[in-house]
PDB file of C-alpha atoms in Angstrom:
ATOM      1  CA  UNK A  29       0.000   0.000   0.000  1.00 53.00           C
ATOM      2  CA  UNK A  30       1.015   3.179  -1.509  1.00 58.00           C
ATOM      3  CA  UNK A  31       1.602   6.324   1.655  1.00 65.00           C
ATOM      4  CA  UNK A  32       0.289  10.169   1.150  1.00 75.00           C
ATOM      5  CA  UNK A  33       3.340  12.242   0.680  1.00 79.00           C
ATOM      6  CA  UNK A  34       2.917  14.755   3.377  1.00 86.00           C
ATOM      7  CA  UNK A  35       2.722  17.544   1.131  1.00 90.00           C
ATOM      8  CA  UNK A  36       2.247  18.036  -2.822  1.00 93.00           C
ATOM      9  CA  UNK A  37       3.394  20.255  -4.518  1.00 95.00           C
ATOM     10  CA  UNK A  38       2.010  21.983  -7.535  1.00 95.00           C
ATOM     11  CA  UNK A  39       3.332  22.342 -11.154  1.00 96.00           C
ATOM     12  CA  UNK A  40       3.870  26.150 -10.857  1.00 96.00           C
ATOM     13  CA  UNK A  41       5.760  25.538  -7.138  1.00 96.00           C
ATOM     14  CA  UNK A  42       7.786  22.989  -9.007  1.00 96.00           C
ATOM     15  CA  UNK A  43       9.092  24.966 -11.743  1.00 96.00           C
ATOM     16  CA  UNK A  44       9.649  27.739  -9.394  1.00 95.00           C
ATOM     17  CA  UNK A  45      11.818  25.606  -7.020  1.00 95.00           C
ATOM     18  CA  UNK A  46      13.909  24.726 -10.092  1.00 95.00           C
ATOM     19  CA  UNK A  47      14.692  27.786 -11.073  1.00 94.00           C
ATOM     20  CA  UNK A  48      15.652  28.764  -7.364  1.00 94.00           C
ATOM     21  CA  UNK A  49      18.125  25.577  -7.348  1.00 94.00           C
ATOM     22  CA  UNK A  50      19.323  26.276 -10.917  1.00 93.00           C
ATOM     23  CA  UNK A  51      20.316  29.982  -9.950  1.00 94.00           C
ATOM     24  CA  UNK A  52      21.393  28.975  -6.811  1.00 93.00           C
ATOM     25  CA  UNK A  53      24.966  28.387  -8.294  1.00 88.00           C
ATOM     26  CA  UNK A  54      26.311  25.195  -6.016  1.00 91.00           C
ATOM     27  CA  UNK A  55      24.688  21.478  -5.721  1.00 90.00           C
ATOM     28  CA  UNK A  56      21.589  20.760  -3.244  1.00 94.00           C
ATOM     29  CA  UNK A  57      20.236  18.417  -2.248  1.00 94.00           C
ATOM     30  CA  UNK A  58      16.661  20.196  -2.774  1.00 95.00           C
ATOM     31  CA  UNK A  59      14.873  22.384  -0.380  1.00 95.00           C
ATOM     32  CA  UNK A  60      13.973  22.327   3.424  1.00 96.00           C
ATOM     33  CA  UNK A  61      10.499  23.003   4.766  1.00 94.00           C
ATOM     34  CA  UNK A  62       9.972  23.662   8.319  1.00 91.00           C
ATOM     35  CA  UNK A  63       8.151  25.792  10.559  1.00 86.00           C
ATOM     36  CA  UNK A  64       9.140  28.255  13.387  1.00 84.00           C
ATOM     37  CA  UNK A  65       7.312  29.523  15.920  1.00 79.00           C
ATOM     38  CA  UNK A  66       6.932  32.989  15.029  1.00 67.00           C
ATOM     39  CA  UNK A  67       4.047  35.928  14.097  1.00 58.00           C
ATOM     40  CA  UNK A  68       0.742  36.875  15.579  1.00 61.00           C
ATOM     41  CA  UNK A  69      -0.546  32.998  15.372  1.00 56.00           C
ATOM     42  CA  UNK A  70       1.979  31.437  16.560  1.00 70.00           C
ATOM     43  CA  UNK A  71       3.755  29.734  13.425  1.00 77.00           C
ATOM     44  CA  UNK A  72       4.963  30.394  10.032  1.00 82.00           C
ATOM     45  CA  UNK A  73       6.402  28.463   7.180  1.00 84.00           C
ATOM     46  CA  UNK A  74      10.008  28.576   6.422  1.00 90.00           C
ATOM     47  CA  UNK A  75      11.635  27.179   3.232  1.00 92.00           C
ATOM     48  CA  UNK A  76      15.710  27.152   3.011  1.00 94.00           C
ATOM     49  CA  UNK A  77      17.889  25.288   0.356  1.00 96.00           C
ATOM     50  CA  UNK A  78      19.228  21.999   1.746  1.00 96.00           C
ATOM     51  CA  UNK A  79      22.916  21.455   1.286  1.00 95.00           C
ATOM     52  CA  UNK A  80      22.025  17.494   2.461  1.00 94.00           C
ATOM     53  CA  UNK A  81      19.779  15.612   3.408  1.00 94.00           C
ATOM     54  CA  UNK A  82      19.365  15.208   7.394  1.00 92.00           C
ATOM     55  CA  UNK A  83      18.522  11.351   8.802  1.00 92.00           C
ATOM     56  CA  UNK A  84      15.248  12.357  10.206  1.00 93.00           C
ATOM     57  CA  UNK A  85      14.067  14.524   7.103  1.00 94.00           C
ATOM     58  CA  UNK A  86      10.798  13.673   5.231  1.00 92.00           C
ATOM     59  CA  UNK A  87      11.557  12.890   1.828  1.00 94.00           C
ATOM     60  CA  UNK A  88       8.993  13.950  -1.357  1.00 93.00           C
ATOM     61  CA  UNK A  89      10.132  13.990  -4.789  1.00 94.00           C
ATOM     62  CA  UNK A  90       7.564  15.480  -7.366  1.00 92.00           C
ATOM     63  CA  UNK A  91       7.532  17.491 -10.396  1.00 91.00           C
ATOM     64  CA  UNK A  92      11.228  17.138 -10.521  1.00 93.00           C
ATOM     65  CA  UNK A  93      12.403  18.213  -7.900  1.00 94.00           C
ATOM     66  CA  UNK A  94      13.207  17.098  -3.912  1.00 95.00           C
ATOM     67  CA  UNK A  95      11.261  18.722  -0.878  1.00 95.00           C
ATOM     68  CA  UNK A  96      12.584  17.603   2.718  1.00 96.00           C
ATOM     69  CA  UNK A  97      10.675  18.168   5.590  1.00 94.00           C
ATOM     70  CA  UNK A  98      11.821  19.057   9.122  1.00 93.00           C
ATOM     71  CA  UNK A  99      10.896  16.523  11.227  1.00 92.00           C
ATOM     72  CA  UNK A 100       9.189  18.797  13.909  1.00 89.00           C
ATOM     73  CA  UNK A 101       7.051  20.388  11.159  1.00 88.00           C
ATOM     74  CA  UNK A 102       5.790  16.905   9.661  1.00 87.00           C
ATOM     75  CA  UNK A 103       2.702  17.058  11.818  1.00 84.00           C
ATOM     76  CA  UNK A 104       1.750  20.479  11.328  1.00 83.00           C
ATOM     77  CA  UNK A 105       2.098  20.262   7.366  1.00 87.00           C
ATOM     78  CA  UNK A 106       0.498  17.146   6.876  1.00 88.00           C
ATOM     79  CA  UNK A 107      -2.168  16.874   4.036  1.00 89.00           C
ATOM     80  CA  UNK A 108      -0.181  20.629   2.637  1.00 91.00           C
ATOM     81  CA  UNK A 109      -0.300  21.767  -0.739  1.00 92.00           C
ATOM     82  CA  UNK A 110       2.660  23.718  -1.599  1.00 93.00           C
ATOM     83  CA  UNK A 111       1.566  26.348  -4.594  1.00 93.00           C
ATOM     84  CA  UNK A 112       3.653  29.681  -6.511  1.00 93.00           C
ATOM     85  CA  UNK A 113       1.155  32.590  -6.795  1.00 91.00           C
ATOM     86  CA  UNK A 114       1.828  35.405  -9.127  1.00 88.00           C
ATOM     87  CA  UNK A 115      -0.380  38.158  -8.854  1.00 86.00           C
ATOM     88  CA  UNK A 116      -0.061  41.939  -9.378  1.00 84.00           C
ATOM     89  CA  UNK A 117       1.054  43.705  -6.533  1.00 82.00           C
ATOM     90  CA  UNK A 118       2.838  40.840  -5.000  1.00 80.00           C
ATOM     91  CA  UNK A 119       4.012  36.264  -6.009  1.00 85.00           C
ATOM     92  CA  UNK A 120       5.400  33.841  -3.450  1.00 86.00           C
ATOM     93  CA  UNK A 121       5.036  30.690  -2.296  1.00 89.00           C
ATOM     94  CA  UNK A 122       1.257  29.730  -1.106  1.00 87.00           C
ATOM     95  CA  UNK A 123       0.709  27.052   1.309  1.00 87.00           C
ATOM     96  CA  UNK A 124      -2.871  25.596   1.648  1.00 87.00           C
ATOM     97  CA  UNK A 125      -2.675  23.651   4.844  1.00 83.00           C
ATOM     98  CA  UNK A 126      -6.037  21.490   5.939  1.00 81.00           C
ATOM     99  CA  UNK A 127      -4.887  21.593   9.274  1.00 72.00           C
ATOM    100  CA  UNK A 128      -4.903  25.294   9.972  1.00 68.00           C
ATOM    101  CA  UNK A 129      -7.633  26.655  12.400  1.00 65.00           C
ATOM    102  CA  UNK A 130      -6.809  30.496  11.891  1.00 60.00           C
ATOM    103  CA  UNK A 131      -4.760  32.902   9.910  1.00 61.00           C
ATOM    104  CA  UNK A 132      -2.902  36.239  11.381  1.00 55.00           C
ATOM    105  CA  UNK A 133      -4.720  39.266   9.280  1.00 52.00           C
ATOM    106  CA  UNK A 134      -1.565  39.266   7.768  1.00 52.00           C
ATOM    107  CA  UNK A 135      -1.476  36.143   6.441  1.00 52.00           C
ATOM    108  CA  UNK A 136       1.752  35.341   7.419  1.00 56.00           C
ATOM    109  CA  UNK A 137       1.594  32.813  10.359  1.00 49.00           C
ATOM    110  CA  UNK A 138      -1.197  30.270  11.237  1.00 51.00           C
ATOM    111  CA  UNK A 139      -2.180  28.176  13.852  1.00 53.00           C
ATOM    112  CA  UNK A 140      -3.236  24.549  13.980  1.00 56.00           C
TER     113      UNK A 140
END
């Protein structure tokens, strides 16, 4: 039996993480998500190129490209889709995550 990945990752985020890792200008082993306590909610994403993979990292590969997860933020990103928004007065990465119970007004941290 086939396991979830703990967090897709759209076509748009995908292409955008390649570009990010083919600018980047030395080898990676992908990128890192996490989260950190931090902002009016109480938590807030945090993505960082990965120069290896750590022994306790959640592994997805999709759309060409490798996303490891922190280990503490597995449970809070569980079920996440992982999304690049381009609008017109601002583009970044989106994060849709089931589990959240609130949003800051901001937008930038959540709770679960």
């Amino acid at each position: 039996m086939e396991m979830k990945a703990p967090i897709t990752i759209t076509e748009s985020a995908a292409q955008r993480v390649r570009a990010m890792l083919d600018k980047r200008g030395k080898p990676s082993a992908g990128i890192r998500i996490g989260v950190r306590s931090k902002g009016c909610s109480g938590m807030q994403y945090t993505l960082e190129y990965a120069d290896e993979k750590s022994p306790f990292d959640e592994v997805v590969e999709q759309g060409g490209i490798t996303v490891l997860i922190d280990p503490k933020a597995a449970m809070f990103i569980f079920g996440t889709e992982m999304d690049w928004v381009e609008e017109k007065m601002q583009s970044g990465f989106v994060f849709r995550n089931p589990n959240e119970k609130g949003r800051c007004g901001c937008g930038e941290s959540f709770h679960v």
